[in-house]
mmCIF file of C-alpha atoms in Angstrom:
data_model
loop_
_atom_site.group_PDB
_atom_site.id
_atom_site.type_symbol
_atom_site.label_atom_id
_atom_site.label_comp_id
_atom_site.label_asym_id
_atom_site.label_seq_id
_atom_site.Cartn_x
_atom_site.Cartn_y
_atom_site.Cartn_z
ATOM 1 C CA UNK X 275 111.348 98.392 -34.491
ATOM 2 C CA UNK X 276 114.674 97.236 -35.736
ATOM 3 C CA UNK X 277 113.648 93.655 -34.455
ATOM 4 C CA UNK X 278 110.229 93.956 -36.604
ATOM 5 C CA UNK X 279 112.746 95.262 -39.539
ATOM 6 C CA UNK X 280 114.999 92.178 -39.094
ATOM 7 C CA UNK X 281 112.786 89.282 -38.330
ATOM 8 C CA UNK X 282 110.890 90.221 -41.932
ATOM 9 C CA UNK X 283 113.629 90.829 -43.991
ATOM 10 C CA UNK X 284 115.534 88.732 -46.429
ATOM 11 C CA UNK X 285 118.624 87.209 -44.787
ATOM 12 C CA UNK X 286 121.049 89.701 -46.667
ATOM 13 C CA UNK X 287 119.425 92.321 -45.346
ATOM 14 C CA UNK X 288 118.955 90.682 -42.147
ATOM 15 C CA UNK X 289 122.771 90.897 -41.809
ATOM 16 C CA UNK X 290 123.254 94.072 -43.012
ATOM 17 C CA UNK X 291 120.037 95.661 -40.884
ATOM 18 C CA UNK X 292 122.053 94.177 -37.227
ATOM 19 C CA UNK X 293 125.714 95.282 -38.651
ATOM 20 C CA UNK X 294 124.446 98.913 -39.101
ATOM 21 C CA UNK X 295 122.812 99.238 -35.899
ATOM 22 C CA UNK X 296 125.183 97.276 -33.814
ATOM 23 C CA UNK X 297 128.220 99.444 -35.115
ATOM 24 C CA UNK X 298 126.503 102.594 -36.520
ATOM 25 C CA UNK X 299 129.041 102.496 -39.114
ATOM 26 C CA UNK X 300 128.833 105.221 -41.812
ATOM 27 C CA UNK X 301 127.314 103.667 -44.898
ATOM 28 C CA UNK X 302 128.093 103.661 -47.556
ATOM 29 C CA UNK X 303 131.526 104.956 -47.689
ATOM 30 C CA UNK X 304 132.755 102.690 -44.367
ATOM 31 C CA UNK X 305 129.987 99.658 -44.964
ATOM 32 C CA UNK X 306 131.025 99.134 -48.700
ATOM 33 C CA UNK X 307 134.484 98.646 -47.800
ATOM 34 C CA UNK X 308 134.276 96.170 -44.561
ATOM 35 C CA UNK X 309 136.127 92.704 -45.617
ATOM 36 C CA UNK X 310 135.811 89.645 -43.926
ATOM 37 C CA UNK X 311 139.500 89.860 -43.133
ATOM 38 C CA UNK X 312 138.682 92.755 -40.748
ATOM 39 C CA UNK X 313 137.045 90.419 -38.431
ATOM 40 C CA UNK X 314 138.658 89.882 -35.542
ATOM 41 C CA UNK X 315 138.591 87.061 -32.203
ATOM 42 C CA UNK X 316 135.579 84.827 -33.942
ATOM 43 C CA UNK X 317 133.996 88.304 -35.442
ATOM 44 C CA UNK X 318 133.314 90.229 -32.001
ATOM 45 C CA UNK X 319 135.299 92.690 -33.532
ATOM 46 C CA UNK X 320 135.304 94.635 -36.975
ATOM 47 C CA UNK X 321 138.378 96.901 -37.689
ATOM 48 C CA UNK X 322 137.262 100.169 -39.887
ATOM 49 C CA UNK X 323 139.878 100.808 -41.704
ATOM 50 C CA UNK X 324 141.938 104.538 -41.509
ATOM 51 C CA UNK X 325 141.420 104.638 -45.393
ATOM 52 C CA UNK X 326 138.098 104.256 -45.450
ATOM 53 C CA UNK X 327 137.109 106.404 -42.880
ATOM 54 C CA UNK X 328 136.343 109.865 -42.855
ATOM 55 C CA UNK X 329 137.760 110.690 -39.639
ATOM 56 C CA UNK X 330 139.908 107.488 -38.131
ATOM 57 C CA UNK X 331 140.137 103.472 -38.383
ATOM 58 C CA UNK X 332 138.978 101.989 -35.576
ATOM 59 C CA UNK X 333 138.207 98.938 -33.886
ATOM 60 C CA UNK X 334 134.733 98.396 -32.201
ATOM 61 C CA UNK X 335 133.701 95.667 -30.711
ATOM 62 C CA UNK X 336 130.626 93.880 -31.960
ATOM 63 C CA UNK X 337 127.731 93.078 -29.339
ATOM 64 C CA UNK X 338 124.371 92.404 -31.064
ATOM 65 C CA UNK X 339 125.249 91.301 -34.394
ATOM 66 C CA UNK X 340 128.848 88.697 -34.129
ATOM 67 C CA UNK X 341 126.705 85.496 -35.032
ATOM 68 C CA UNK X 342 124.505 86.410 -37.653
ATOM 69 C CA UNK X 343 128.040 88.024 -39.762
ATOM 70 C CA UNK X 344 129.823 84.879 -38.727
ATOM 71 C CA UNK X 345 126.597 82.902 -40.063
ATOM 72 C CA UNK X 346 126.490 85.223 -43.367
ATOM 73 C CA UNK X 347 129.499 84.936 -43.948
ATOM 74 C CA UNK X 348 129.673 81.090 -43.586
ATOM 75 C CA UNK X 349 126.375 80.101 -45.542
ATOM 76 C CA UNK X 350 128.267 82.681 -48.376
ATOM 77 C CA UNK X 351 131.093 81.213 -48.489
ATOM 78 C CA UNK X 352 132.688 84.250 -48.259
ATOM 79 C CA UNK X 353 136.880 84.332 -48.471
ATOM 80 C CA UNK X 354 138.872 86.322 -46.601
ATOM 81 C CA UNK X 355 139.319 89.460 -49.526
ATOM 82 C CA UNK X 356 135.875 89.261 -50.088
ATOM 83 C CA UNK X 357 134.037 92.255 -48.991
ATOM 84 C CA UNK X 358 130.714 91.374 -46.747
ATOM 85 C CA UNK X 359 128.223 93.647 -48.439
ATOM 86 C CA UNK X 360 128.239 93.704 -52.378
ATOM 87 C CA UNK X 361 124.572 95.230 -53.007
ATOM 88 C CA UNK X 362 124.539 98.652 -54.450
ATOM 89 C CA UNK X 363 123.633 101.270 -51.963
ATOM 90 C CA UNK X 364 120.933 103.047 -54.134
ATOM 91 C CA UNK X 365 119.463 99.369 -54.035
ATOM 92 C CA UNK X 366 119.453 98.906 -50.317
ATOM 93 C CA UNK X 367 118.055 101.826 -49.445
ATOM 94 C CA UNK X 368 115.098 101.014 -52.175
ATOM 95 C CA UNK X 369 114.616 98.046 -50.298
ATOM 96 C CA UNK X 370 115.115 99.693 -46.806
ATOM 97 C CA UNK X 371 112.419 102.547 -48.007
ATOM 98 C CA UNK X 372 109.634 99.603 -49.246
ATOM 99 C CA UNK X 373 110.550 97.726 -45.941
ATOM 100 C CA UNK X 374 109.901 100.884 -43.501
ATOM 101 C CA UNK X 375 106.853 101.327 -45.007
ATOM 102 C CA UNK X 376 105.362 97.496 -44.721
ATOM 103 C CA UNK X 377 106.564 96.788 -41.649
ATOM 104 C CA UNK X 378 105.886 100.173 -39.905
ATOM 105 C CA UNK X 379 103.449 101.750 -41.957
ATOM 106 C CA UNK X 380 103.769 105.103 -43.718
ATOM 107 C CA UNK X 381 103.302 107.766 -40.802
ATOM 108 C CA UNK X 382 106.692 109.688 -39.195
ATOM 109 C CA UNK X 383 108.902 108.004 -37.238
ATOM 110 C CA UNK X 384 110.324 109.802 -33.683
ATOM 111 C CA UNK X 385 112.503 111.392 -36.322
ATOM 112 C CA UNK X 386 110.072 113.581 -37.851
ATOM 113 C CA UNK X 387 110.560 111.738 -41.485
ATOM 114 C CA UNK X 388 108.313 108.404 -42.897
ATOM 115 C CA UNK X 389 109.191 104.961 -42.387
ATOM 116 C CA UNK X 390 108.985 104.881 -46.084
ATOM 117 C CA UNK X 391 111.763 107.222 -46.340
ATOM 118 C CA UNK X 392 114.435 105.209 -44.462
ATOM 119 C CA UNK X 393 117.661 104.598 -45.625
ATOM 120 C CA UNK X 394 121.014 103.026 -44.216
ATOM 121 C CA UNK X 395 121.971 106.077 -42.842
ATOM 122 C CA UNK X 396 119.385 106.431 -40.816
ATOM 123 C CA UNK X 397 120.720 103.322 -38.837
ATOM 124 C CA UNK X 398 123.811 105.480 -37.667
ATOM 125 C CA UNK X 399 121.081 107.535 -35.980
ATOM 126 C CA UNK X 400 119.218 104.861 -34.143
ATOM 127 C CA UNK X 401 122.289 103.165 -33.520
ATOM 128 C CA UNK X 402 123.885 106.499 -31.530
ATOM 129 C CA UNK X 403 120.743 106.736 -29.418
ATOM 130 C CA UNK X 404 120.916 102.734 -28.625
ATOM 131 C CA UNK X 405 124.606 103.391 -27.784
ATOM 132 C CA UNK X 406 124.322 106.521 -25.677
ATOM 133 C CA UNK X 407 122.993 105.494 -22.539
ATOM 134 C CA UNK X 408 125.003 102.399 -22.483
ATOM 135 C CA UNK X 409 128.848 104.078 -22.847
ATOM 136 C CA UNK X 410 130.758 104.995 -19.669
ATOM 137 C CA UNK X 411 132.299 107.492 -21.092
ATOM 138 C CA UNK X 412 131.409 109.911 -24.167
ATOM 139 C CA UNK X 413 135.270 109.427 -25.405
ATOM 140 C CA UNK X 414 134.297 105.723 -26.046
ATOM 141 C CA UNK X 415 131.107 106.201 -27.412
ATOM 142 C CA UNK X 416 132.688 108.981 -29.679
ATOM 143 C CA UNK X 417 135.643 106.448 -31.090
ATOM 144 C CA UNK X 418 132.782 103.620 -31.213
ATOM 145 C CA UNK X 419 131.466 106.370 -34.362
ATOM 146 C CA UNK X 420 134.469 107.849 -35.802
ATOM 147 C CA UNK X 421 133.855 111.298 -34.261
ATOM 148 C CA UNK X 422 136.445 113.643 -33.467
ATOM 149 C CA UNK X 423 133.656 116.348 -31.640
ATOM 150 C CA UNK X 424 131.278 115.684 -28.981
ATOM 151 C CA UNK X 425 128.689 118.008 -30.794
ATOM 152 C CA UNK X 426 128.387 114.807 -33.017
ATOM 153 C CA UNK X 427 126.530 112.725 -29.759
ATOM 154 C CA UNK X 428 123.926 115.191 -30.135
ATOM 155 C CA UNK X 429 123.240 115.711 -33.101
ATOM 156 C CA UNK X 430 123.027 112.447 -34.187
ATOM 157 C CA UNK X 431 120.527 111.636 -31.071
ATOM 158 C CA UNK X 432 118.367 114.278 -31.086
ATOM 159 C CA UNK X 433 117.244 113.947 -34.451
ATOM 160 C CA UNK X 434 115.595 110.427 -33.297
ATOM 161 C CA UNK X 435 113.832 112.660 -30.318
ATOM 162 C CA UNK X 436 116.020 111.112 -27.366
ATOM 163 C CA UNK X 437 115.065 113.246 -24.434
ATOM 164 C CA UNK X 438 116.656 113.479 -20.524
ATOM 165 C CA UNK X 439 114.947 109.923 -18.884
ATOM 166 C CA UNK X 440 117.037 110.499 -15.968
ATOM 167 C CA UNK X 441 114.790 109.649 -12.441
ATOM 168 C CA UNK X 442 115.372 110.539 -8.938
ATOM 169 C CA UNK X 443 116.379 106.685 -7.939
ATOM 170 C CA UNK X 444 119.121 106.935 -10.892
#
C-alpha cells in the first residue's frame, strides 16, 4: 500500500511518503524540523536532533528512502540550512486524507480507521510494524523511534493488527 501511495503521488509527497515510513519519525514536531545539514555519509543517515525530539536525538540510518531525499533535495536546490519539508502539516495530511481514499478506496484499513482518514502520523504506525520483525534487538528498534519504554513496540503495532506469524520451521 505505501508503494500504491508513492508511485501516485506528487513528487513532494513522494519524498515525504518514503521519509516517514523509512524512519517513522514523529511528524510533525521531528519532520518539520529535519535540515538537509542533518544528512549524513551521502544521506544514509538523518540525525534527529535532541531539541526537537520529545524523548532523545538520534541517529538512524536510512534504508528505503536515501535516494529519493538525495534526489529531492538536489532537483530543489535545497542549501544546507534549508529545512527538507516546508508544507504545512494541516495541508499534508489534507492531501494524505484525499490520497488514502483514491488510491485505496474509502473502507477501514487493518487499523480499524478509513483510508480517507490517514494522516502523517499514521506512517509512524506502519513504519513500527515494517521495522519490527526486521530489528535484532528491541533496544535498537526502540532508539530507531525515540522510545524510552518497550510498551511503545506494542502499542504502536498492534493498532495496525500485527499478529504472532511465527511457524514451526522459524
Amino acid at each position: 500500500q505505501i508503494r500504491k501511495l508513492a508511485a501516485v503521488a506528487l513528487y513532494k509527497y513522494q519524498a515525504l511518503i518514503w521519509f516517514l515510513f523509512d524512519t517513522g519519525i514523529r511528524a510533525p514536531t521531528e519532520l518539520m524540523n529535519i535540515k538537509v545539514s542533518d544528512f549524513y555519509n551521502d544521506f544514509k543517515e538523518v540525525q534527529i536532533q535532541e531539541e526537537t525530539s520529545k524523548t532523545f536525538g538520534r541517529r538512524i540510518k536510512l534504508m528505503i528512502c536515501s535516494e529519493i531525499i538525495k534526489e529531492y533535495v538536489q532537483s530543489n536546490n535545497l542549501g544546507k540550512d534549508a529545512y527538507l519539508f516546508t508544507t504545512a502539516p494541516h495541508a499534508v495530511n489534507k492531501y494524505l486524507k484525499r490520497l488514502g481514499k483514491r488510491v485505496c478506496g474509502d473502507e477501514k484499513s487493518p487499523a480499524g480507521a478509513k483510508y480517507s482518514e490517514l494522516t502523517m502520523y499514521d506512517f509512524r504506525h506502519c513504519s513500527c510494524c515494517y521495522w519490527l520483525p526486521r530489528y535484532k534487538s528491541e533496544s535498537a528498534l526502540k532508539y530507531r523511534f525515540g522510545w524510552k519504554k518497550s510498551d511503545k513496540i506494542h502499542y504502536y503495532s498492534e493498532l495496525l493488527g500485527m499478529r504472532d506469524t511465527i511457524q514451526e520451521e522459524d
